[in-house]
mmCIF file of C-alpha atoms (C1' of nucleotides) in Angstrom:
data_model
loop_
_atom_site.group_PDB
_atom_site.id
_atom_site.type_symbol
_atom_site.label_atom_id
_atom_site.label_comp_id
_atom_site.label_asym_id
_atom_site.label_seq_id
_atom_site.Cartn_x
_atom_site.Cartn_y
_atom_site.Cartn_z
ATOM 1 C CA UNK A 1 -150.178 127.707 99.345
ATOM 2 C CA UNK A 2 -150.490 125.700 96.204
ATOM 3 C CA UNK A 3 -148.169 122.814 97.878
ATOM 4 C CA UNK A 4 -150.216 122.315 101.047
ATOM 5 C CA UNK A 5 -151.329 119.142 99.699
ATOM 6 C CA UNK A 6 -148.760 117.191 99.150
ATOM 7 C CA UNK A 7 -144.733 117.347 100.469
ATOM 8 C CA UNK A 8 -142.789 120.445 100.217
ATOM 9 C CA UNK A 9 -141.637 121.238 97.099
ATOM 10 C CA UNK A 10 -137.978 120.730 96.670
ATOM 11 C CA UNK A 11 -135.386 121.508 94.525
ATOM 12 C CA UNK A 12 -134.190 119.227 91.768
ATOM 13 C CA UNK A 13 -131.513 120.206 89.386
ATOM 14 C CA UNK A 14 -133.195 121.663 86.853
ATOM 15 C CA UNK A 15 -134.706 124.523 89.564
ATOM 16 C CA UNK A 16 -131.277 125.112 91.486
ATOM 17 C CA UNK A 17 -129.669 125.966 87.898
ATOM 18 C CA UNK A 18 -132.464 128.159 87.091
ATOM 19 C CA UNK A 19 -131.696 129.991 90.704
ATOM 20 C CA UNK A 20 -128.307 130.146 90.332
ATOM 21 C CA UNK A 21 -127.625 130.928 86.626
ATOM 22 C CA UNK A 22 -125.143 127.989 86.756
ATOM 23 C CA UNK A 23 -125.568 125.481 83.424
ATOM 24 C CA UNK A 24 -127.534 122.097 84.086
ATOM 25 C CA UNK A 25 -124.163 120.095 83.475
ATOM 26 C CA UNK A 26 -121.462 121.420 85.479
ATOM 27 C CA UNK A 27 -123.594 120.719 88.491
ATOM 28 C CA UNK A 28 -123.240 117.436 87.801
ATOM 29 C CA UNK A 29 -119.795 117.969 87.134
ATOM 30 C CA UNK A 30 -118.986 120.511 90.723
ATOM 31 C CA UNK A 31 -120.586 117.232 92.228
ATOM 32 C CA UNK A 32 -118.350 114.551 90.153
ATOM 33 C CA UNK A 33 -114.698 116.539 90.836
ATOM 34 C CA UNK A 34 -116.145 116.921 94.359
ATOM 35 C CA UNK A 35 -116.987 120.837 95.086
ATOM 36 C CA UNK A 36 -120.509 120.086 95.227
ATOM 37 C CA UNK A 37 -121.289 117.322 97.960
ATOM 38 C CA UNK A 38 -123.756 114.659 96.877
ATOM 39 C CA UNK A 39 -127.105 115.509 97.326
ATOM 40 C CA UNK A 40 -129.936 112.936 99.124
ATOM 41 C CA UNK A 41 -131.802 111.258 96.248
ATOM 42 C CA UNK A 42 -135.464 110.809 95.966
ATOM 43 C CA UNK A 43 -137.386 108.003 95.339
ATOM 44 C CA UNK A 44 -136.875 108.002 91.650
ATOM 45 C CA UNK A 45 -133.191 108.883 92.215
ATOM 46 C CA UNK A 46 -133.617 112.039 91.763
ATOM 47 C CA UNK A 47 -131.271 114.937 93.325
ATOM 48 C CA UNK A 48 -133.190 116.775 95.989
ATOM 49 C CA UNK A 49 -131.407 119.974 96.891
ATOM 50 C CA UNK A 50 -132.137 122.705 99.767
ATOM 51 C CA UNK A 51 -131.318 126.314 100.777
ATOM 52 C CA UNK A 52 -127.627 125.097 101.688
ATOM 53 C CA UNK A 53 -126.864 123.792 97.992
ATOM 54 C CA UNK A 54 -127.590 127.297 96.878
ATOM 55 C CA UNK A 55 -125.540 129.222 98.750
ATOM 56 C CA UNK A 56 -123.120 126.860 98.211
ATOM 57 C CA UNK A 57 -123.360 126.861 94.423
ATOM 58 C CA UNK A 58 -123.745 130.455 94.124
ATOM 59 C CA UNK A 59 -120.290 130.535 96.705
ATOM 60 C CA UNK A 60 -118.645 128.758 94.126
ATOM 61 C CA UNK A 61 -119.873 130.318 90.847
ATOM 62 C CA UNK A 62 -118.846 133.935 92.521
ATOM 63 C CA UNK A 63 -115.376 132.738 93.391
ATOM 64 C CA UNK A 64 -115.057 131.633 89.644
ATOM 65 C CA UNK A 65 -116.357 134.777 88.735
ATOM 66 C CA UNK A 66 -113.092 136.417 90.511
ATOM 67 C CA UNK A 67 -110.879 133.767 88.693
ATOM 68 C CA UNK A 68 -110.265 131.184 91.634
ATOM 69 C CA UNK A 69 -109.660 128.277 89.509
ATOM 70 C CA UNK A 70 -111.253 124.556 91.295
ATOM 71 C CA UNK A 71 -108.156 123.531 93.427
ATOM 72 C CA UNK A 72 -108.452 127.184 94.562
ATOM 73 C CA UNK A 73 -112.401 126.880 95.544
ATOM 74 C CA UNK A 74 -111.995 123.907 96.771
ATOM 75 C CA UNK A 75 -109.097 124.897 99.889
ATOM 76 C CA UNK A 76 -111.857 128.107 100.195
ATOM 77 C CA UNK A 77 -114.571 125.849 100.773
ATOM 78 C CA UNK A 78 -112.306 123.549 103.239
ATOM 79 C CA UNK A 79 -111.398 125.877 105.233
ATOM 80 C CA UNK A 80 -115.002 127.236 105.440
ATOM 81 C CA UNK A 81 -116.278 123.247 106.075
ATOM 82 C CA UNK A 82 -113.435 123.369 108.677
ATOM 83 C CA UNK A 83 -115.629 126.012 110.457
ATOM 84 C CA UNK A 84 -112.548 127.064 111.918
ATOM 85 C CA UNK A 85 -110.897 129.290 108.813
ATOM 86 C CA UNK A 86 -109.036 132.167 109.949
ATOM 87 C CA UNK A 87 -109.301 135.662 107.908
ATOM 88 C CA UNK A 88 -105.461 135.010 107.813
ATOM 89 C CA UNK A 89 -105.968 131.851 105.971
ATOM 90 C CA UNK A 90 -108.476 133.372 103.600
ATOM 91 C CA UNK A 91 -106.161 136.147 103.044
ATOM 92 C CA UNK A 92 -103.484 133.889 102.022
ATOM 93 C CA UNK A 93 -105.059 132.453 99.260
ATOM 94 C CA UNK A 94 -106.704 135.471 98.278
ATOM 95 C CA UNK A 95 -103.080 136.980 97.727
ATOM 96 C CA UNK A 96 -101.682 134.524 95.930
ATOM 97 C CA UNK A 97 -104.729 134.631 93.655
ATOM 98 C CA UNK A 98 -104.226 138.296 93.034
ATOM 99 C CA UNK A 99 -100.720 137.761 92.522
ATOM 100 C CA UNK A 100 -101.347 135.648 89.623
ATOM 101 C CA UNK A 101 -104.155 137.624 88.426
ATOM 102 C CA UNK A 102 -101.829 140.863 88.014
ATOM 103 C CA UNK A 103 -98.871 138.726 86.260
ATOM 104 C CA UNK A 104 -101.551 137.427 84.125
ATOM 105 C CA UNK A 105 -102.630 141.162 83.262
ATOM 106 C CA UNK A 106 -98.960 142.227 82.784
ATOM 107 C CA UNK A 107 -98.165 139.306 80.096
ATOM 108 C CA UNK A 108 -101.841 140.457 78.101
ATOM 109 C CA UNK A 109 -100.464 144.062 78.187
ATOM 110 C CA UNK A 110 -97.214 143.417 76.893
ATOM 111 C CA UNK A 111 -99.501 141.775 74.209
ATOM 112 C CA UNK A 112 -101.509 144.482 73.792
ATOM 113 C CA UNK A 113 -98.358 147.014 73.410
ATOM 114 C CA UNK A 114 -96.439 144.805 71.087
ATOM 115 C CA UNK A 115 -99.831 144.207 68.692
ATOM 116 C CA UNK A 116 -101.011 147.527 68.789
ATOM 117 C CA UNK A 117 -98.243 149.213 67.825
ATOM 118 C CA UNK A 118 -97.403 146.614 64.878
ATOM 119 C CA UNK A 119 -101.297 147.199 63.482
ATOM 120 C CA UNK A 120 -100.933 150.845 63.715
ATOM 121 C CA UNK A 121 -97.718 150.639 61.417
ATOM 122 C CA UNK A 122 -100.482 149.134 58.781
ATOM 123 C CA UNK A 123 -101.248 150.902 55.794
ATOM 124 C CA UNK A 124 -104.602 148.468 55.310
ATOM 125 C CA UNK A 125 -104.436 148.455 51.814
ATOM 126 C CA UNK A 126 -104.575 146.027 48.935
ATOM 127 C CA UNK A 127 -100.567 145.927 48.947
ATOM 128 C CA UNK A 128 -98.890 142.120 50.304
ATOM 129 C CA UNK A 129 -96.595 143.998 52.377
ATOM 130 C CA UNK A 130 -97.569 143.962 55.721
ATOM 131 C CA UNK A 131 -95.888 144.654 58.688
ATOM 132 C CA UNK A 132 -97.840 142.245 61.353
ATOM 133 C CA UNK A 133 -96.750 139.618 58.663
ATOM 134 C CA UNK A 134 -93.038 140.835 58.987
ATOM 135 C CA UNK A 135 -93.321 141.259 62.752
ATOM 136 C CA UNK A 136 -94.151 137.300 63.233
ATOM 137 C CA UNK A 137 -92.092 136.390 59.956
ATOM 138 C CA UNK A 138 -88.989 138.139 61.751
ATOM 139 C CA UNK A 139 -86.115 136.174 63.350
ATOM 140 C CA UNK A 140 -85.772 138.311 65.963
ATOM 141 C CA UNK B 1 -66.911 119.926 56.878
ATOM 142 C CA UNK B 2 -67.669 116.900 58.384
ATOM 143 C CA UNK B 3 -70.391 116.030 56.861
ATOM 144 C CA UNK B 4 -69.371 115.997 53.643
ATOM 145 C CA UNK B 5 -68.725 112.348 52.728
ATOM 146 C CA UNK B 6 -72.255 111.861 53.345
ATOM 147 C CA UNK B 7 -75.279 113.058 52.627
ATOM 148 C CA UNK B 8 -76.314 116.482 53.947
ATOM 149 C CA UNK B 9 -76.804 116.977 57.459
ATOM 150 C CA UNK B 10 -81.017 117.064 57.529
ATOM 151 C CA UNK B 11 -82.976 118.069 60.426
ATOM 152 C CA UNK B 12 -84.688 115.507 62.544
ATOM 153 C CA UNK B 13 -87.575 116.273 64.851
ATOM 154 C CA UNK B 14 -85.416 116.485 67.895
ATOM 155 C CA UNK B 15 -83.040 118.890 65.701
ATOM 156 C CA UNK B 16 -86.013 121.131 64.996
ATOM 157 C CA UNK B 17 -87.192 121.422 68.653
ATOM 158 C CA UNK B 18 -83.841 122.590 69.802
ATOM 159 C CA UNK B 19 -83.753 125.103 66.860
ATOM 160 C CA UNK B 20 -86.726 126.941 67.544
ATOM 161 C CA UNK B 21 -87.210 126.107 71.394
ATOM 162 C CA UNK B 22 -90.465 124.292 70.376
ATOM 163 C CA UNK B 23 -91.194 120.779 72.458
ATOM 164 C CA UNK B 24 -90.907 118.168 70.621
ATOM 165 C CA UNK B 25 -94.202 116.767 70.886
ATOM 166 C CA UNK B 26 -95.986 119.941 69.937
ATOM 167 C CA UNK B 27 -94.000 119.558 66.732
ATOM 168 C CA UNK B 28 -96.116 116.549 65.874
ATOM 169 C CA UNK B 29 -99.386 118.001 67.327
ATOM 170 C CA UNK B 30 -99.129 121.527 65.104
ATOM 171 C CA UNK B 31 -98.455 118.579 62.625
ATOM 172 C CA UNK B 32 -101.680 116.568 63.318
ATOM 173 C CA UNK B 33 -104.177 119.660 63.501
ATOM 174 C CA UNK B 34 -102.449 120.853 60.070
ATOM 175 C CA UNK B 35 -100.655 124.110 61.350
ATOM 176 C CA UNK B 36 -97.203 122.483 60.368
ATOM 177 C CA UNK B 37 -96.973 120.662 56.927
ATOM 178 C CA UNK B 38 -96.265 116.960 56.847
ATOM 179 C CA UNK B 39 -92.490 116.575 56.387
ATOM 180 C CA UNK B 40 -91.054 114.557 53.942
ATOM 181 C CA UNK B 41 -89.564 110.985 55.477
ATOM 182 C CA UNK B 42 -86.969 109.747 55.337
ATOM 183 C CA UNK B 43 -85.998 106.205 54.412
ATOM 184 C CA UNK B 44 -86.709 104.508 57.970
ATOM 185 C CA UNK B 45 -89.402 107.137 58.143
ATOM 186 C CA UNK B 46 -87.811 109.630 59.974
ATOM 187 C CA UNK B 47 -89.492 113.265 59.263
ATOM 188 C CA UNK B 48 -86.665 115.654 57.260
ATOM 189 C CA UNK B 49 -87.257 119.023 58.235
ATOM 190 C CA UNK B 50 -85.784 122.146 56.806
ATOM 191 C CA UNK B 51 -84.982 125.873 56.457
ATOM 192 C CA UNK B 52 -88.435 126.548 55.949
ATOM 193 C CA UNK B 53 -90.091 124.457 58.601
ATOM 194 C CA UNK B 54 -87.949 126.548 60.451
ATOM 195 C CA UNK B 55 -89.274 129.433 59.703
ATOM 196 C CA UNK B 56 -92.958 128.782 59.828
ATOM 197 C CA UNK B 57 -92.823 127.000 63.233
ATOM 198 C CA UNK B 58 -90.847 130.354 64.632
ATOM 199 C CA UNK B 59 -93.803 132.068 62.761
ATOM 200 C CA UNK B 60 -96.283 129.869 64.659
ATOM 201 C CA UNK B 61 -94.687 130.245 67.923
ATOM 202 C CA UNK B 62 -94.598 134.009 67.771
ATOM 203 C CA UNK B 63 -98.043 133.971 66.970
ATOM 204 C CA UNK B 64 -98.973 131.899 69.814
ATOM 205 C CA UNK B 65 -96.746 134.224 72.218
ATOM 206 C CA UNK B 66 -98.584 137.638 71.245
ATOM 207 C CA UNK B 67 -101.987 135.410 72.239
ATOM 208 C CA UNK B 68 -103.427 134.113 68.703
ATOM 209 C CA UNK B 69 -105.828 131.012 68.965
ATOM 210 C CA UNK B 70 -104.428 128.207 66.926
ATOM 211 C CA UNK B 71 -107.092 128.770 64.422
ATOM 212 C CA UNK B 72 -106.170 132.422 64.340
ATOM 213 C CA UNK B 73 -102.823 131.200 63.388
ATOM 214 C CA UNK B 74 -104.291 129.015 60.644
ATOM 215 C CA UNK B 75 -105.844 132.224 59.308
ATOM 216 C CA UNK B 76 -102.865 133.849 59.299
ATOM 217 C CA UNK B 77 -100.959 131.291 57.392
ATOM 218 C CA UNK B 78 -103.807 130.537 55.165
ATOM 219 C CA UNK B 79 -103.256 134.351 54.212
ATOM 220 C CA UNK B 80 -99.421 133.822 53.630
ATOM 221 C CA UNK B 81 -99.795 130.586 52.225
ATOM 222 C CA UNK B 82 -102.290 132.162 49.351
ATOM 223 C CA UNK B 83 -99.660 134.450 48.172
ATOM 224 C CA UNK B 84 -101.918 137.354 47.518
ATOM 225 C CA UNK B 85 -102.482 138.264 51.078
ATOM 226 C CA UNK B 86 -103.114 142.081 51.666
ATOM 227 C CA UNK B 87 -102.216 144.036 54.542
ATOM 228 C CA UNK B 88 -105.622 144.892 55.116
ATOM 229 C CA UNK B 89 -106.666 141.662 55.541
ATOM 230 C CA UNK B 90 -104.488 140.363 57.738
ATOM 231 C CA UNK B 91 -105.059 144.090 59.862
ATOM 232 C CA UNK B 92 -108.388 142.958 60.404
ATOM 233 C CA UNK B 93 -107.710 139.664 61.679
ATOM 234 C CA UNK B 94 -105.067 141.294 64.224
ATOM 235 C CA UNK B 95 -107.206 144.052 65.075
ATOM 236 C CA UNK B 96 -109.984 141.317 66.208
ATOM 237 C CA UNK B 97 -107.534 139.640 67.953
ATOM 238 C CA UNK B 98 -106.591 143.262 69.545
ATOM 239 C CA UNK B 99 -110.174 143.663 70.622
ATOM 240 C CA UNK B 100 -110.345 139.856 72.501
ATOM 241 C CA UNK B 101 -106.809 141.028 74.134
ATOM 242 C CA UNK B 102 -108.650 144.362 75.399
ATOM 243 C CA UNK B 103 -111.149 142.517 76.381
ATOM 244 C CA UNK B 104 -109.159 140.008 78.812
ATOM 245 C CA UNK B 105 -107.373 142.853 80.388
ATOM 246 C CA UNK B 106 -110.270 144.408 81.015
ATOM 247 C CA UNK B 107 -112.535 141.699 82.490
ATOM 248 C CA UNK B 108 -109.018 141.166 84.574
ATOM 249 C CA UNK B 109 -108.941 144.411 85.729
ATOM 250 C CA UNK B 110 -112.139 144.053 86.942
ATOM 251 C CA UNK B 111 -111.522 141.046 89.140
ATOM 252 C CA UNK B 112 -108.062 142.524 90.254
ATOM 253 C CA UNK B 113 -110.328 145.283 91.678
ATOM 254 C CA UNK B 114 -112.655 143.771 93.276
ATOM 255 C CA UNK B 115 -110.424 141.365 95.215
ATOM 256 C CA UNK B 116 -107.533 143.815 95.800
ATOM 257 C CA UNK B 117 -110.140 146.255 97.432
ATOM 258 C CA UNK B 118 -111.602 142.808 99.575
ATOM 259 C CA UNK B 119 -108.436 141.618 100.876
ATOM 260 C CA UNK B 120 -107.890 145.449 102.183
ATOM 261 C CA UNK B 121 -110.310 144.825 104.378
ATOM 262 C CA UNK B 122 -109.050 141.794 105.666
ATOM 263 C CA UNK B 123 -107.393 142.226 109.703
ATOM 264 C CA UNK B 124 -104.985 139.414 108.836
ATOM 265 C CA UNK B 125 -106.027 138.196 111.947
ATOM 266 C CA UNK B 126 -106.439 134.347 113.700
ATOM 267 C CA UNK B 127 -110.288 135.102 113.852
ATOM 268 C CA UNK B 128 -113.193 133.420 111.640
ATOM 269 C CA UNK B 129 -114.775 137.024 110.296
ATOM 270 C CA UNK B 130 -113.152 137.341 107.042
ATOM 271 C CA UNK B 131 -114.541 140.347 104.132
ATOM 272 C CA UNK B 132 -113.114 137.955 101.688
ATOM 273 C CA UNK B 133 -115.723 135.022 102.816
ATOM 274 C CA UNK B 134 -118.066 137.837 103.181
ATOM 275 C CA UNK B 135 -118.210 139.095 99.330
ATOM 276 C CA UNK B 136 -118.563 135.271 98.424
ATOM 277 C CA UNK B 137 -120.508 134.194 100.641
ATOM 278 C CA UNK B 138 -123.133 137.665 100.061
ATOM 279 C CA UNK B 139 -125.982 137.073 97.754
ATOM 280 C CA UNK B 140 -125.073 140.188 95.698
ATOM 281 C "C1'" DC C 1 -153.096 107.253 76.229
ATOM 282 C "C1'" DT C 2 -149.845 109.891 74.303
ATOM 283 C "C1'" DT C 3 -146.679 113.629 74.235
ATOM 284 C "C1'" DG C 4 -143.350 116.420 76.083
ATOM 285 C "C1'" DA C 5 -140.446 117.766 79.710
ATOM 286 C "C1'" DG C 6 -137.430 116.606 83.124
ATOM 287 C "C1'" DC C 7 -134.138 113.634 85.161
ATOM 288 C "C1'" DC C 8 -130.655 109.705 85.266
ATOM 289 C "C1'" DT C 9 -126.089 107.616 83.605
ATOM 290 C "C1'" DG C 10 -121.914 107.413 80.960
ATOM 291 C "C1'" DT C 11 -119.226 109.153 77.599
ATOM 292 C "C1'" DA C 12 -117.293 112.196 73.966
ATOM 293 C "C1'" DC C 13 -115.950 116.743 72.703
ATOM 294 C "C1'" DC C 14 -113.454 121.356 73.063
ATOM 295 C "C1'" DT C 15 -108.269 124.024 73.337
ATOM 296 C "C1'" DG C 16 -103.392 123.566 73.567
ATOM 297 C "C1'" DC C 17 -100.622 121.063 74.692
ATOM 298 C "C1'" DT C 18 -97.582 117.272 77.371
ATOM 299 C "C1'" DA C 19 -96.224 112.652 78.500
ATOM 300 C "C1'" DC C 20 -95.998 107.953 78.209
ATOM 301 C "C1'" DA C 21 -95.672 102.938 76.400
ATOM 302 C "C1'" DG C 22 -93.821 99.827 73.254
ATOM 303 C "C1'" DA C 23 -91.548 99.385 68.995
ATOM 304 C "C1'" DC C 24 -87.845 100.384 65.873
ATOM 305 C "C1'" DC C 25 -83.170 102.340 64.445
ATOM 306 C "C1'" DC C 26 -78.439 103.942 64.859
ATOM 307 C "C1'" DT C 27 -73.927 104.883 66.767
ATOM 308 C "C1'" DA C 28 -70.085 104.569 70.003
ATOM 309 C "C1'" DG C 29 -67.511 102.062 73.306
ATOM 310 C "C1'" DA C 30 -65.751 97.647 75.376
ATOM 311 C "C1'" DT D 1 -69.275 91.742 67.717
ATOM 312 C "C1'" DC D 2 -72.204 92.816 71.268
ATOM 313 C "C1'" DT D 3 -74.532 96.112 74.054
ATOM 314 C "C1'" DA D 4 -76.013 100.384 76.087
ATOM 315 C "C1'" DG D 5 -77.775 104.715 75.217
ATOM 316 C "C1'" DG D 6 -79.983 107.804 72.654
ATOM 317 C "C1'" DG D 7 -83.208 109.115 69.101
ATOM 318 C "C1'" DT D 8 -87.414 108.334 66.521
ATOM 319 C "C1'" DC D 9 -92.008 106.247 65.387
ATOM 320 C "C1'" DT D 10 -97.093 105.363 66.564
ATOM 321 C "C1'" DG D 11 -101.197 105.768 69.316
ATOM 322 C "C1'" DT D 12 -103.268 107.100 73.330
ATOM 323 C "C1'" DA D 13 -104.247 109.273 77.918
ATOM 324 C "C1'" DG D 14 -104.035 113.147 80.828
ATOM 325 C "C1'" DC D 15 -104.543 118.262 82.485
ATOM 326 C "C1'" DA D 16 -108.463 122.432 83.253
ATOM 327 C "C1'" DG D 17 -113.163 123.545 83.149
ATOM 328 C "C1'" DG D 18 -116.593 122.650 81.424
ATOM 329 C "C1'" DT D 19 -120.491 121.398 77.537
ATOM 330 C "C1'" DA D 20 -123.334 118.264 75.039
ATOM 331 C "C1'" DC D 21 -125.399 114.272 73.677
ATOM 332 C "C1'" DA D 22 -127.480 109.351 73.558
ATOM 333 C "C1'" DG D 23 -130.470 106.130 75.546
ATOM 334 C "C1'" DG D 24 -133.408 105.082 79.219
ATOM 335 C "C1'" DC D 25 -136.816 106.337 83.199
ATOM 336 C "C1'" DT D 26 -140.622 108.961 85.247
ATOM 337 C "C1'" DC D 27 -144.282 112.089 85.565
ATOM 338 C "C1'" DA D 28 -147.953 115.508 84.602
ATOM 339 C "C1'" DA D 29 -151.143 117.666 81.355
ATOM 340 C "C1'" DG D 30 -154.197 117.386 77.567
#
DNA sequence: CTTGAGCCTGTACCTGCTACAGACCCTAGA
DNA sequence: TCTAGGGTCTGTAGCAGGTACAGGCTCAAG
């Protein structure tokens, strides 16, 4: 009730990043590399966001969550605009996404097996042999 | 032997990249943020690589493959470089790097879930309902 | 009336490279 | 001897995906 008075209180940039968890800056920067559309402006030239922003924003942040990169949010969010998106479509994108999500999981485990095994071949002591140091010294 | 009525064959930049596989303007950059040692020059300032450049840009690029940071790798060789490196200390910076590795997989792992188990869902289909637009589109 | 908070803009910074322009230098072939 | 082509040198800009700051407005509370 306390807004009766005067217009309806409306979003500015500071409040949508508070609702969405998303930092200050990269709203700015969502709107600059064009994920974000341009919001009306106030008066002052302020950014006056609604409801729709939100969703949008929070759309975006969650497919970044799941490791879309940009390009990748961006056809999501054309083919949504497009109104006419297929699940097929979605699908598609979604696939290839995984697919490079598992090969990116595959090279960190070969990591994983290659570095654990080295460390566990360490005696940790005070000694300057060391066989991480020969593993990345060898010329193999 | 054909060489020999001239000074010794040195390595050039170019000679160095196809040696260790390296491109040849990462040569320069490991050289700028002080990973690689500035070369001697030669008289039209050409830089004069050798055995041992060799070695510690393989040493870097190993490094780099099992997923150290660049300033891990500076650790690393600040350890080697001192001489009196001990196995346990370079353990502990490996087993930190270990930990971040983990960690990656893990947070992948995560997202390969979640997505794998959304596009199951999906029909496929040439219609606009899509579970994939769903879960990002869901205020969680 | 001042102080602090918020917003605006543009720009620089981060990692880990990669690529290019414009200048030299050197060697082999015609 | 000239020339074409490669190599090298420097500095700088670009990529992703942000983050952070300076310098200037505006606005509300005390």
């Amino acid at each position: 009730m306390k807004n009766r008075h005067r217009s309806v209180k409306v979003l500015r940039r500071g409040d949508l990043a508070r609702l969405t968890g998303c930092n200050l800056e990269t709203i700015r920067y969502y709107e600059n590399i064009g994920v974000m559309p341009e919001p009306p402006r106030s008066s002052k030239n302020y950014r006056v966001y609604d409801d729709r922003h939100v969703a949008r924003l929070c759309f975006i942040m969650r497919a970044r969550e799941l490791g879309f990169t940009l390009d990748e949010v961006r056809d999501l969010l054309a083919l949504v605009d497009g109104g006419a998106q297929t699940c097929g479509e979605v699908q598609g994108l979604a696939n290839s996404h995984l697919a490079s999500v598992r090969a990116k999981i595959d090279d960190l485990k070969r990591i994983e097996r290659v570095l654990s095994s080295t460390v566990a071949q360490c005696t940790g002591d005070d000694v300057p042999e060391c066989p991480v140091i020969d593993a990345l010294t060898e010329v193999t």
